mmCIF file of C-alpha atoms in Angstrom:
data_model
loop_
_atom_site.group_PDB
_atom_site.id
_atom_site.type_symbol
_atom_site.label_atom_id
_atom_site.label_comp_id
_atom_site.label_asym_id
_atom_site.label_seq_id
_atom_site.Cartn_x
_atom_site.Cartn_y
_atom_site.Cartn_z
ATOM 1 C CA UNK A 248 5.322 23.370 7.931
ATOM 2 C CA UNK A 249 6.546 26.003 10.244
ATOM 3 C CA UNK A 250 10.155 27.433 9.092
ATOM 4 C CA UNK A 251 13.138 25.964 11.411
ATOM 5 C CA UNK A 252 14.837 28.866 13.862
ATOM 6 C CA UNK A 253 17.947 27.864 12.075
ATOM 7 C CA UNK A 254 17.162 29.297 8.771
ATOM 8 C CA UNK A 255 17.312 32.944 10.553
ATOM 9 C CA UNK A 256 20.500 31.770 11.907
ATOM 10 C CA UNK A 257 23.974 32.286 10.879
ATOM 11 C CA UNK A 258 24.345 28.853 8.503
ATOM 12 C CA UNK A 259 25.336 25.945 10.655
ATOM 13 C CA UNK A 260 25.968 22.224 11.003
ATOM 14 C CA UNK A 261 21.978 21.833 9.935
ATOM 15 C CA UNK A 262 22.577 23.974 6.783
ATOM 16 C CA UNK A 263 25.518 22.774 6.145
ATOM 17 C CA UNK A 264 23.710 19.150 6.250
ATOM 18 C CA UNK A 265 21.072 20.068 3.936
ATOM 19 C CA UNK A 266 22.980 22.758 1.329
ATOM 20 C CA UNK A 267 23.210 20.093 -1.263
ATOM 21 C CA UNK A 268 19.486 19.632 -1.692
ATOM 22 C CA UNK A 269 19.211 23.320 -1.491
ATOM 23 C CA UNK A 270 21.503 23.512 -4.673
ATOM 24 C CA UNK A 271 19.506 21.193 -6.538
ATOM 25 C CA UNK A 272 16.332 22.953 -5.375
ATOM 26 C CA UNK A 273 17.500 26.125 -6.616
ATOM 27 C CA UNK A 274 19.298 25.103 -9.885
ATOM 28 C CA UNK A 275 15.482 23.251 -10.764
ATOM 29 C CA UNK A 276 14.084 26.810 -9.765
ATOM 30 C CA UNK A 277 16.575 28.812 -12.284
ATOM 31 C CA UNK A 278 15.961 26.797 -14.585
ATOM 32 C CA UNK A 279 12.127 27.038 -14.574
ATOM 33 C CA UNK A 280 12.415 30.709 -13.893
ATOM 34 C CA UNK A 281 14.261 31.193 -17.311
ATOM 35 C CA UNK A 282 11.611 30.052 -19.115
ATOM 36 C CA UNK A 283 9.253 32.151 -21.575
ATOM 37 C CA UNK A 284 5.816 32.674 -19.884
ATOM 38 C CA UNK A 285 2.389 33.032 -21.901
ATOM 39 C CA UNK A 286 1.720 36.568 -22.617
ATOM 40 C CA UNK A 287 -2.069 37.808 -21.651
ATOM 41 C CA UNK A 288 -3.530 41.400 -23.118
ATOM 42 C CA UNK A 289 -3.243 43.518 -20.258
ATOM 43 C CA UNK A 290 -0.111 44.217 -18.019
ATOM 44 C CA UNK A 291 0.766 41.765 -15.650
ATOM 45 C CA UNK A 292 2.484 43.279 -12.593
ATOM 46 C CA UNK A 293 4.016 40.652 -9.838
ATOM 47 C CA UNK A 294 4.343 41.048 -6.188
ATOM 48 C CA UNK A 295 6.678 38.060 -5.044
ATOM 49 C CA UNK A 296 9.304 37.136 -2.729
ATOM 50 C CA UNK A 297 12.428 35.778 -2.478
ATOM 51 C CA UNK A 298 11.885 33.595 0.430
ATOM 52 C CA UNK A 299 9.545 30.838 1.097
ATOM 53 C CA UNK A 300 6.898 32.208 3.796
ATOM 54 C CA UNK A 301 5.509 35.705 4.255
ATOM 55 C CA UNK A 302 6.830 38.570 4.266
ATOM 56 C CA UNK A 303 4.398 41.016 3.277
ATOM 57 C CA UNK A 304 3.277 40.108 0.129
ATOM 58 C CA UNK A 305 -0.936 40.223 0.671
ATOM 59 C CA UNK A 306 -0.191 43.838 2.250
ATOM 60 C CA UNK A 307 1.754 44.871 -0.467
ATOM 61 C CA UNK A 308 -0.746 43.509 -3.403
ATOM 62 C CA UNK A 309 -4.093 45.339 -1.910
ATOM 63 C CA UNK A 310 -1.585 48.782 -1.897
ATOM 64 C CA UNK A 311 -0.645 48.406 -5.505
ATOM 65 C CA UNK A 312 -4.359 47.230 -6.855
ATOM 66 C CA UNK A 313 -5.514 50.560 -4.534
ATOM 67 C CA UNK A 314 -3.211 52.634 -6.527
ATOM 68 C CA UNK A 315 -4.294 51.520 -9.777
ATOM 69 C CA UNK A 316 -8.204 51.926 -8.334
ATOM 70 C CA UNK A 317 -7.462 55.422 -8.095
ATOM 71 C CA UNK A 318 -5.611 56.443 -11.125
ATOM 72 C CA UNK A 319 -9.309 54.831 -12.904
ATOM 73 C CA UNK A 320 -7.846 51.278 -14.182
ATOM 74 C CA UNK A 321 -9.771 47.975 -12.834
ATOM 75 C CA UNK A 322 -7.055 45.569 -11.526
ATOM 76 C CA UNK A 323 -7.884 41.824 -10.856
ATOM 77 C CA UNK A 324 -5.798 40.139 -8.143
ATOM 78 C CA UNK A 325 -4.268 36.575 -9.425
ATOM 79 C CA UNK A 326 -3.850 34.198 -6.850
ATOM 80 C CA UNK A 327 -3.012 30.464 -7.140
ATOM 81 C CA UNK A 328 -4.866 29.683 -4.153
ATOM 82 C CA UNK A 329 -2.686 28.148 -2.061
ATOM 83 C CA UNK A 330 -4.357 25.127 0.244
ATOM 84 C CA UNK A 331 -7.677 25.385 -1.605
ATOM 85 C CA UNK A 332 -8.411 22.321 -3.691
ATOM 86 C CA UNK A 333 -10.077 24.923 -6.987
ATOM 87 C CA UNK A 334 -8.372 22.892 -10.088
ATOM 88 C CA UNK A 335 -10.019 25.553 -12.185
ATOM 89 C CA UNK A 336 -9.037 29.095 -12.321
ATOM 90 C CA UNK A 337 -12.568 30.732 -10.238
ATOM 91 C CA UNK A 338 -13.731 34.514 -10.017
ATOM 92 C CA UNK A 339 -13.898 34.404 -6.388
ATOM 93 C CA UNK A 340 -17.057 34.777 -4.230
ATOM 94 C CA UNK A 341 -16.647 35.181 -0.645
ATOM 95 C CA UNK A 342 -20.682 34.557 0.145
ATOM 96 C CA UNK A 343 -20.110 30.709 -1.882
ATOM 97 C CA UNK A 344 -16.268 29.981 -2.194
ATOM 98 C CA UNK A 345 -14.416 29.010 1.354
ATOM 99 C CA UNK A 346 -10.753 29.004 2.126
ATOM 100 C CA UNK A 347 -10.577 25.128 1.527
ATOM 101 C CA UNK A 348 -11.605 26.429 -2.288
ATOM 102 C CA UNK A 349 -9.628 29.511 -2.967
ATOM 103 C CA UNK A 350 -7.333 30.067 0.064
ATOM 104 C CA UNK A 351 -7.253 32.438 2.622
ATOM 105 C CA UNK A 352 -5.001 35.165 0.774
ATOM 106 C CA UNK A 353 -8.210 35.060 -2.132
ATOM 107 C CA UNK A 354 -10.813 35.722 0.499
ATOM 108 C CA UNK A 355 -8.511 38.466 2.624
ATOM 109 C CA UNK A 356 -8.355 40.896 -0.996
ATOM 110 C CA UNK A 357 -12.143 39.649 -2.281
ATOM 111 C CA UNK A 358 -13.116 41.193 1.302
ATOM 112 C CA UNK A 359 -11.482 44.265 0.438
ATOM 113 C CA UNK A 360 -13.653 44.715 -2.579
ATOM 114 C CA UNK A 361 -11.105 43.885 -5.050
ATOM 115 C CA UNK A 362 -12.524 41.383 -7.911
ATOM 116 C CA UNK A 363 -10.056 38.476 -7.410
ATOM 117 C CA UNK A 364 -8.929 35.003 -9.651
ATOM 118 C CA UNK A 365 -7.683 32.461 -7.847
ATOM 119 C CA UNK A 366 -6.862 28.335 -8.227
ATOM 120 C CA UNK A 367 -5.706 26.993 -11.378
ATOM 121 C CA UNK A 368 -3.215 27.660 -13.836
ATOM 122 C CA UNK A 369 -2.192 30.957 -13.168
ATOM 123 C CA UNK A 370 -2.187 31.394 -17.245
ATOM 124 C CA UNK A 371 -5.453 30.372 -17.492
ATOM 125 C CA UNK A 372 -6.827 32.423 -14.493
ATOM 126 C CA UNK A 373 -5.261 35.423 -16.392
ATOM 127 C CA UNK A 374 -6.916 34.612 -19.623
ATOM 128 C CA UNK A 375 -9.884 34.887 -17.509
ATOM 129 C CA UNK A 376 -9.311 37.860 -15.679
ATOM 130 C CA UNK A 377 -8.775 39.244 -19.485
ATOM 131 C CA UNK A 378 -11.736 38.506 -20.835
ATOM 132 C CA UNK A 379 -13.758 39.881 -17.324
ATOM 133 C CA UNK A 380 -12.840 43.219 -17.999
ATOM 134 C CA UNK A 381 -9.117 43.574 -16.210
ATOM 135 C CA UNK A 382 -7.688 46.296 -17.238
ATOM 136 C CA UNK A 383 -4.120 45.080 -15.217
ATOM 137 C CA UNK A 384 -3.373 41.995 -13.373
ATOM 138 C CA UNK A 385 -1.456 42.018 -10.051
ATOM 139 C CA UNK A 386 -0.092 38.613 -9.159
ATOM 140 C CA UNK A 387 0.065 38.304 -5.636
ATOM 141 C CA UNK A 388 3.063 35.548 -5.683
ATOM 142 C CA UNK A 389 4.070 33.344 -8.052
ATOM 143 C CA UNK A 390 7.513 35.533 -9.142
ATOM 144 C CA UNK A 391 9.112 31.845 -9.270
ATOM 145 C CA UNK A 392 6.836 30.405 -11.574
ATOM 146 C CA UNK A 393 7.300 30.936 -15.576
ATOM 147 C CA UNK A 394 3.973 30.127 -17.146
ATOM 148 C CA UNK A 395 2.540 34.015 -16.895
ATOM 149 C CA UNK A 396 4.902 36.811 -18.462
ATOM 150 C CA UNK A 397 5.591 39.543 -16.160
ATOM 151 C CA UNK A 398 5.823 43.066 -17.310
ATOM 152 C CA UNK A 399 7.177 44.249 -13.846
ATOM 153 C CA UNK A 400 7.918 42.183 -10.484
ATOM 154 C CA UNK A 401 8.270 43.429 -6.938
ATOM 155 C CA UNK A 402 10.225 41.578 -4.435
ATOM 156 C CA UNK A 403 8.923 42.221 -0.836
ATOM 157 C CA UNK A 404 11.543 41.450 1.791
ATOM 158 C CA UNK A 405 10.756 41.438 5.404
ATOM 159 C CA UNK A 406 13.247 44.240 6.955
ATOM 160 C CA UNK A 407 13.560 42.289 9.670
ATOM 161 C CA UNK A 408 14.857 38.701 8.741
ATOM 162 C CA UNK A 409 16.064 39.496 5.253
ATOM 163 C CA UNK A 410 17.179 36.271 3.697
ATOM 164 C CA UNK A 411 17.990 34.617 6.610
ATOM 165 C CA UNK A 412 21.190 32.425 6.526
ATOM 166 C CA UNK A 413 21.233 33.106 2.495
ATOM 167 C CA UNK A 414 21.161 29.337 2.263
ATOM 168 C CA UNK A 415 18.497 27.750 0.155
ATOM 169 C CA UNK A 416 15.392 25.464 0.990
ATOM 170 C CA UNK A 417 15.462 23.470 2.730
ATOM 171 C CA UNK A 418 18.745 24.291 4.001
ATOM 172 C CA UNK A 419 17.293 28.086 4.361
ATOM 173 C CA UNK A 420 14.532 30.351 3.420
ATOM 174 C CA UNK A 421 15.861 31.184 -0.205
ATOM 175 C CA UNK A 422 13.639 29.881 -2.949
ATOM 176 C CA UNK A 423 16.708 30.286 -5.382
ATOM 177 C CA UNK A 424 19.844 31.807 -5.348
ATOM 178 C CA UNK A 425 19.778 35.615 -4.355
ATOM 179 C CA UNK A 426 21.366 37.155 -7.241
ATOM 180 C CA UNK A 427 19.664 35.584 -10.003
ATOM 181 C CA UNK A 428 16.081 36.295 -8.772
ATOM 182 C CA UNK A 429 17.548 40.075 -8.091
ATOM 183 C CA UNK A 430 18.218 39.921 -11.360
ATOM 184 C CA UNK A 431 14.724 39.351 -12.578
ATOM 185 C CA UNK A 432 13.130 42.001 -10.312
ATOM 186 C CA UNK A 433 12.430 45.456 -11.248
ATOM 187 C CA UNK A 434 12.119 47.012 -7.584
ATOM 188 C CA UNK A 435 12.758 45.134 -4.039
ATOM 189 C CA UNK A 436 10.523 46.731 -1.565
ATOM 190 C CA UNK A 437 11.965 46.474 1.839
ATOM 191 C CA UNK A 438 9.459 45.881 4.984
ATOM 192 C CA UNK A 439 10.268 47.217 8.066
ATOM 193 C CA UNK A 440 13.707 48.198 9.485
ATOM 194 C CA UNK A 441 16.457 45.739 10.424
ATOM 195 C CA UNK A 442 20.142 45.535 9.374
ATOM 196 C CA UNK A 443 19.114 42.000 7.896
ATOM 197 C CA UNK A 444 16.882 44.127 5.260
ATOM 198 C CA UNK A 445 19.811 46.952 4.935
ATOM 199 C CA UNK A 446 21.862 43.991 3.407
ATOM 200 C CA UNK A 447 19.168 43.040 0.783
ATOM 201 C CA UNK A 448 18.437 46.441 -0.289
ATOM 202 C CA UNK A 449 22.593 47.131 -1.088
ATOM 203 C CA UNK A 450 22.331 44.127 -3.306
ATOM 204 C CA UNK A 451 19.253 45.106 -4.887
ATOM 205 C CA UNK A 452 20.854 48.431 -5.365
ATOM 206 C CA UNK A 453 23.881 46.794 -6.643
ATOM 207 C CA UNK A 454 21.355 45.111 -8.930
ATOM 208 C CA UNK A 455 19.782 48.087 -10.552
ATOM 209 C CA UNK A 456 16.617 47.223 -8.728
ATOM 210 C CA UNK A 457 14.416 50.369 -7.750
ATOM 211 C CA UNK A 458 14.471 50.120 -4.305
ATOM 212 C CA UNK A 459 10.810 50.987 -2.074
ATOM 213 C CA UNK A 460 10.722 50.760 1.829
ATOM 214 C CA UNK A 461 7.743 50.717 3.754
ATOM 215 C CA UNK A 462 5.905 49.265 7.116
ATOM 216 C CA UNK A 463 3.147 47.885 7.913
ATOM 217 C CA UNK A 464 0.670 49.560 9.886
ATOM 218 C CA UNK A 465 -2.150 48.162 12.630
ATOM 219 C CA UNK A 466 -5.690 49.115 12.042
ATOM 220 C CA UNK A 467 -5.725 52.297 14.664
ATOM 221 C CA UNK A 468 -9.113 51.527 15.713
ATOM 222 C CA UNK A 469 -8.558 48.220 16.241
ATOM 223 C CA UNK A 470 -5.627 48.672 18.445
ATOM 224 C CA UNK A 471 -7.541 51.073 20.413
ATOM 225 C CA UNK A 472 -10.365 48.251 20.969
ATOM 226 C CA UNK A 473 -7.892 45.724 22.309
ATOM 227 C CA UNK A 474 -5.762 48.531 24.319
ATOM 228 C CA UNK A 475 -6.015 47.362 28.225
ATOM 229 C CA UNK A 476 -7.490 43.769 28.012
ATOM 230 C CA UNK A 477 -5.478 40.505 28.707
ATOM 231 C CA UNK A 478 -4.947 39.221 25.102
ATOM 232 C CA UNK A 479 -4.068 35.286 23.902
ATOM 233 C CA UNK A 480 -2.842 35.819 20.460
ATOM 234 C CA UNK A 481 -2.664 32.963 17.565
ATOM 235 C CA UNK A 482 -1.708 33.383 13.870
ATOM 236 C CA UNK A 483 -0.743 30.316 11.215
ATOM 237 C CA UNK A 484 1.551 32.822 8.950
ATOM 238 C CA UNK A 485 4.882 32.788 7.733
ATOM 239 C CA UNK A 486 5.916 34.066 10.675
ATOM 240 C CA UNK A 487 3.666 34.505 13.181
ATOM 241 C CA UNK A 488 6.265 36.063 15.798
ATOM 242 C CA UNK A 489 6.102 39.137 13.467
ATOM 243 C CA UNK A 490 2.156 39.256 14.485
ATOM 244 C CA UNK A 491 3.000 38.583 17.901
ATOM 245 C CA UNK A 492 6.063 41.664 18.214
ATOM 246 C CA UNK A 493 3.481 43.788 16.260
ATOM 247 C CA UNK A 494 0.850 43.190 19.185
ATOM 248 C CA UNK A 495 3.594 44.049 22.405
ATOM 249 C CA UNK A 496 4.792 47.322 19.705
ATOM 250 C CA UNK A 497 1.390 49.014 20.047
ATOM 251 C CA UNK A 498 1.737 48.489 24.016
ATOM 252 C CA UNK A 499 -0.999 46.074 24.119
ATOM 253 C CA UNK A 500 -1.226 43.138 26.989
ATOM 254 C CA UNK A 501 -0.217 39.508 25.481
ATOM 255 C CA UNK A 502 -1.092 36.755 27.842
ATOM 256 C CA UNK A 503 0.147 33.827 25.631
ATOM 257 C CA UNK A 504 1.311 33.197 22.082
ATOM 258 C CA UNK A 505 0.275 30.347 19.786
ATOM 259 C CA UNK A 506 2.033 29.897 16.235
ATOM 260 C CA UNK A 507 0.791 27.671 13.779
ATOM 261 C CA UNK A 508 2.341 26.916 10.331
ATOM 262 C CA UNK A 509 1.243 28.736 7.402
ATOM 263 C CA UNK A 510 -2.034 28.095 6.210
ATOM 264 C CA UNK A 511 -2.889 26.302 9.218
ATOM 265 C CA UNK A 512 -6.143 24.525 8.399
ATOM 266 C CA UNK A 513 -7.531 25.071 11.776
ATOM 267 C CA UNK A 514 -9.977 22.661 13.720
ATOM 268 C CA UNK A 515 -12.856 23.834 15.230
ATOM 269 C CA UNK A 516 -11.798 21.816 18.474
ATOM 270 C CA UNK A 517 -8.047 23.695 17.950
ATOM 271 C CA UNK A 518 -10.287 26.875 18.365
ATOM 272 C CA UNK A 519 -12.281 25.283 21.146
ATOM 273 C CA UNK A 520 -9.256 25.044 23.057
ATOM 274 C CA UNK A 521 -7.975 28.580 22.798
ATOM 275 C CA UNK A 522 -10.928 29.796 23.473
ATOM 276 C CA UNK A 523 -11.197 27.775 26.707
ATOM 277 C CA UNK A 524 -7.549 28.796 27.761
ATOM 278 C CA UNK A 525 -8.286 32.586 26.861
ATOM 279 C CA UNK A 526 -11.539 32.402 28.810
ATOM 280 C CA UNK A 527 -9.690 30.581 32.029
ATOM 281 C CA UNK A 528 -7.335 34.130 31.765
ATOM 282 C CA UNK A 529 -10.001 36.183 31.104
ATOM 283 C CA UNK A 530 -8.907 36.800 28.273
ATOM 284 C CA UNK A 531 -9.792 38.166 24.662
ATOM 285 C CA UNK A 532 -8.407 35.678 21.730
ATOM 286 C CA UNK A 533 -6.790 37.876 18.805
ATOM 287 C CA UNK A 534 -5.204 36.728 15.467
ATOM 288 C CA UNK A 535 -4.513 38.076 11.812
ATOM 289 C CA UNK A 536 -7.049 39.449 9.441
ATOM 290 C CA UNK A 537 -5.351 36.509 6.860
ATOM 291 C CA UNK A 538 -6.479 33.970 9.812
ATOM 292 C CA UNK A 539 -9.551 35.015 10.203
ATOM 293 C CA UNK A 540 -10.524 35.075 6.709
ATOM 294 C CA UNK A 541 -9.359 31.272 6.585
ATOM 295 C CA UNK A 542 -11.209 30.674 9.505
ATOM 296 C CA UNK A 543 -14.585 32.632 8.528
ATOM 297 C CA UNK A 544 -14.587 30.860 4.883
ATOM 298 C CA UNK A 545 -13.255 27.163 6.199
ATOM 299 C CA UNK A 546 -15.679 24.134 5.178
ATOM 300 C CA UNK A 547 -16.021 21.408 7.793
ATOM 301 C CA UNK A 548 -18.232 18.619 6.632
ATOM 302 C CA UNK A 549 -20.028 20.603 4.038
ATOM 303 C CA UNK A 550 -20.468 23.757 6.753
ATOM 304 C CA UNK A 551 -18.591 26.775 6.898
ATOM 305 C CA UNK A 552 -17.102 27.316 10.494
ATOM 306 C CA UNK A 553 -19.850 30.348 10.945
ATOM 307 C CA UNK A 554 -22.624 27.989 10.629
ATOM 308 C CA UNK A 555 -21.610 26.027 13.365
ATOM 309 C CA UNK A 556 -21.979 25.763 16.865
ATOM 310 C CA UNK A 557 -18.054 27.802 17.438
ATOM 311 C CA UNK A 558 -19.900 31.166 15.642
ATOM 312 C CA UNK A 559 -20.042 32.240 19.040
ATOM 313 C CA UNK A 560 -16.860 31.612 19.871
ATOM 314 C CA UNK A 561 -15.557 33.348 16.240
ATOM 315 C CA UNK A 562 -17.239 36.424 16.580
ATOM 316 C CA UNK A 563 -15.584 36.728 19.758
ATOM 317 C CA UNK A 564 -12.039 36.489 18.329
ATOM 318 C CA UNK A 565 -10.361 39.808 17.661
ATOM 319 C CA UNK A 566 -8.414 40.993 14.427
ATOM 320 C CA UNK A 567 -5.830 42.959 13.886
ATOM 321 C CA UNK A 568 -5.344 44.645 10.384
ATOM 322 C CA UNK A 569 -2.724 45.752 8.954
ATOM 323 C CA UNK A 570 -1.787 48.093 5.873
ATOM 324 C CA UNK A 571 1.019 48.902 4.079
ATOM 325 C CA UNK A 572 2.501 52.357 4.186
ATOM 326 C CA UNK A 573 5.308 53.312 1.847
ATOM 327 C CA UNK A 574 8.171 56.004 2.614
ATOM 328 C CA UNK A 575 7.410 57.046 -1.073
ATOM 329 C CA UNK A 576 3.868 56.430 -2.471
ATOM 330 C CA UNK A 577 4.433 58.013 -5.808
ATOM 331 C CA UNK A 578 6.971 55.017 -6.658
ATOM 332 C CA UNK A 579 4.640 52.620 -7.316
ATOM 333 C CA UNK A 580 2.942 55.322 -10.431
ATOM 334 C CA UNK A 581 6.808 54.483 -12.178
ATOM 335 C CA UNK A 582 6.686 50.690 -11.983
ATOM 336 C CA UNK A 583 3.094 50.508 -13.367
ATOM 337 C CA UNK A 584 4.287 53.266 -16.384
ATOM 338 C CA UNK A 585 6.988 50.943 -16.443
ATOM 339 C CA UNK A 586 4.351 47.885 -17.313
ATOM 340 C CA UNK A 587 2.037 49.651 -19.391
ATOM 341 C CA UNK A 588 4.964 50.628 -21.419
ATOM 342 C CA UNK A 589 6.189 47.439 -21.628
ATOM 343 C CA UNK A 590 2.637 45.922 -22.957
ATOM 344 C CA UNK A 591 2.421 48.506 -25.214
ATOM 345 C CA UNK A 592 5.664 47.167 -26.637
ATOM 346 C CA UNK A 593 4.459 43.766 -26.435
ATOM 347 C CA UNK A 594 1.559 44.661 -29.021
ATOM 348 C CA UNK A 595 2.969 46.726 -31.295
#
């Protein structure tokens, strides 16, 4: 499901319509969030979000596992997997597990040479993440959910958008109510700039969360190998326009745009016709390095998409990575003292 317009709106007659089953959505969620989670032997660290739909998490989780690759620890990445069908917590494999297994968020970080656990229980995937070796565990989502203890969570905002209307889902983008889930956090990292973000970092302040800003940053080369060519650009993320704004910010030439809704199980023929539209413009097809991992590792009728008859038409498709740079690097050495301390308490 793509998120309504109105939810970045000012609440309205549509919000208004729907705030009841937001209040019961949210008073299930605080409820379940106040729960005791199973404890592992290694810190857990959690990158989540307030909102339903992206907003920089993935970016976000491969910083924070690089930062504990280069002070020497070995970091798994816990993932539940979300639209793979893995009932069992799996150590994931890009050359045998697709996207319809593990996700596309499991196959984005096992690309970037991180050793990842994803589908399942998260408990149980962190029990096996223990006994592999991890020395930490960074949860990329899954803030909401009690069954894992967390020694230290990270919200990630998008600066942009915020919250939205504040309201909760479905009557907004709010998984719970605000307050209570700042409450929980240790730090609130703000993407991007907007005064929608400036809001949400005063109440994380106001809090006592540590507060992080960053951005996220296109691939330089990559940019440079789409600058001057007619460009159709797709993307099935939380919000693809934020793909789509990043494209026109680096000056590059956007033909059309094509959003899909998160997790978009594309169709080969879906990609057929892009492709044909792109080619009729003469035109280069571009999309996310999230979408093209789902689209890479996606099983149709026992074949991965590359196998088929559209490889052509894949390799042709263009990606844009991103990374996440923070204003203040060094903040992320405090919140992982902050968890190692805190497992060190939880074994004495």
């Amino acid at each position: 499901m793509r998120a309504p317009a109105f939810w970045w709106r000012r609440p309205g007659l549509a919000s208004a319509l729907l705030s009841p089953i937001g209040a019961v959505v949210g008073a299930i969620a605080l409820a379940r969030m106040g729960k005791a989670g199973g404890q592992v032997d290694a810190p857990v660290l959690c990158i989540g979000n307030p909102t339903v739909g992206g907003a920089g998490k993935t970016p976000t989780a491969i910083a924070l596992l690089e930062h504990l690759k280069a002070r020497g620890a070995t970091p798994f990445a816990l993932l539940r997997g979300h639209g793979g069908t893995a009932r069992m917590p799996l150590q994931v494999d890009p050359a045998i597990h697709g996207a319809d297994a593990v996700g596309d968020e499991a196959l984005l970080l096992a690309r970037h040479a991180f050793t990842i656990v994803a589908g399942g229980a998260r408990r149980a995937g962190a029990d096996m993440a223990v006994a592999a070796g991890a020395s930490h565990i960074v949860m990329d989502d899954g803030f909401q959910n009690p069954s894992l203890h967390k020694d230290v969570s990270i919200l990630v905002v998008d600066g942009t958008v915020g919250v939205g209307n504040a309201c909760i889902t479905p009557a907004g983008p709010l998984r719970a109510p605000l307050k209570p889930q700042l409450t929980r956090a240790d730090a609130v990292l703000v993407v991007g700039d907007g005064a929608a973000g400036a809001e949400v970092a005063t109440e994380a302040a106001q809090s006592g969360c540590t507060l992080l800003r960053g951005r996220l940053v296109p691939d330089a080369a990559a940019v440079a190998a789409l600058r001057g060519l007619p460009l159709v650009a797709f993307a099935g993320i939380g919000r693809p326009e934020k793909f789509f704004a990043t494209l026109e910010g680096e000056g590059l030439t956007l033909l059309a745009r094509h959003a899909f809704a998160d997790h978009h199980p594309f169709h080969p023929a879906e990609i057929a016709r892009l492709a044909q539209a792109a080619h009729a413009q003469g035109a280069r097809l571009v999309t996310t390095e999230k979408d093209r991992a789902r689209l890479s590792g996606q099983a149709f009728a026992g074949q991965t998409f590359a196998e088929q008859a559209f490889s052509g038409i894949l390799d042709a498709i263009a990606t844009l990575p991103v990374t996440l740079a923070l204003d203040d690097p060094d903040a992320l050495d405090a919140l992982i003292d902050r968890a190692e301390a805190r497992w060190r308490d939880r074994r004495a």
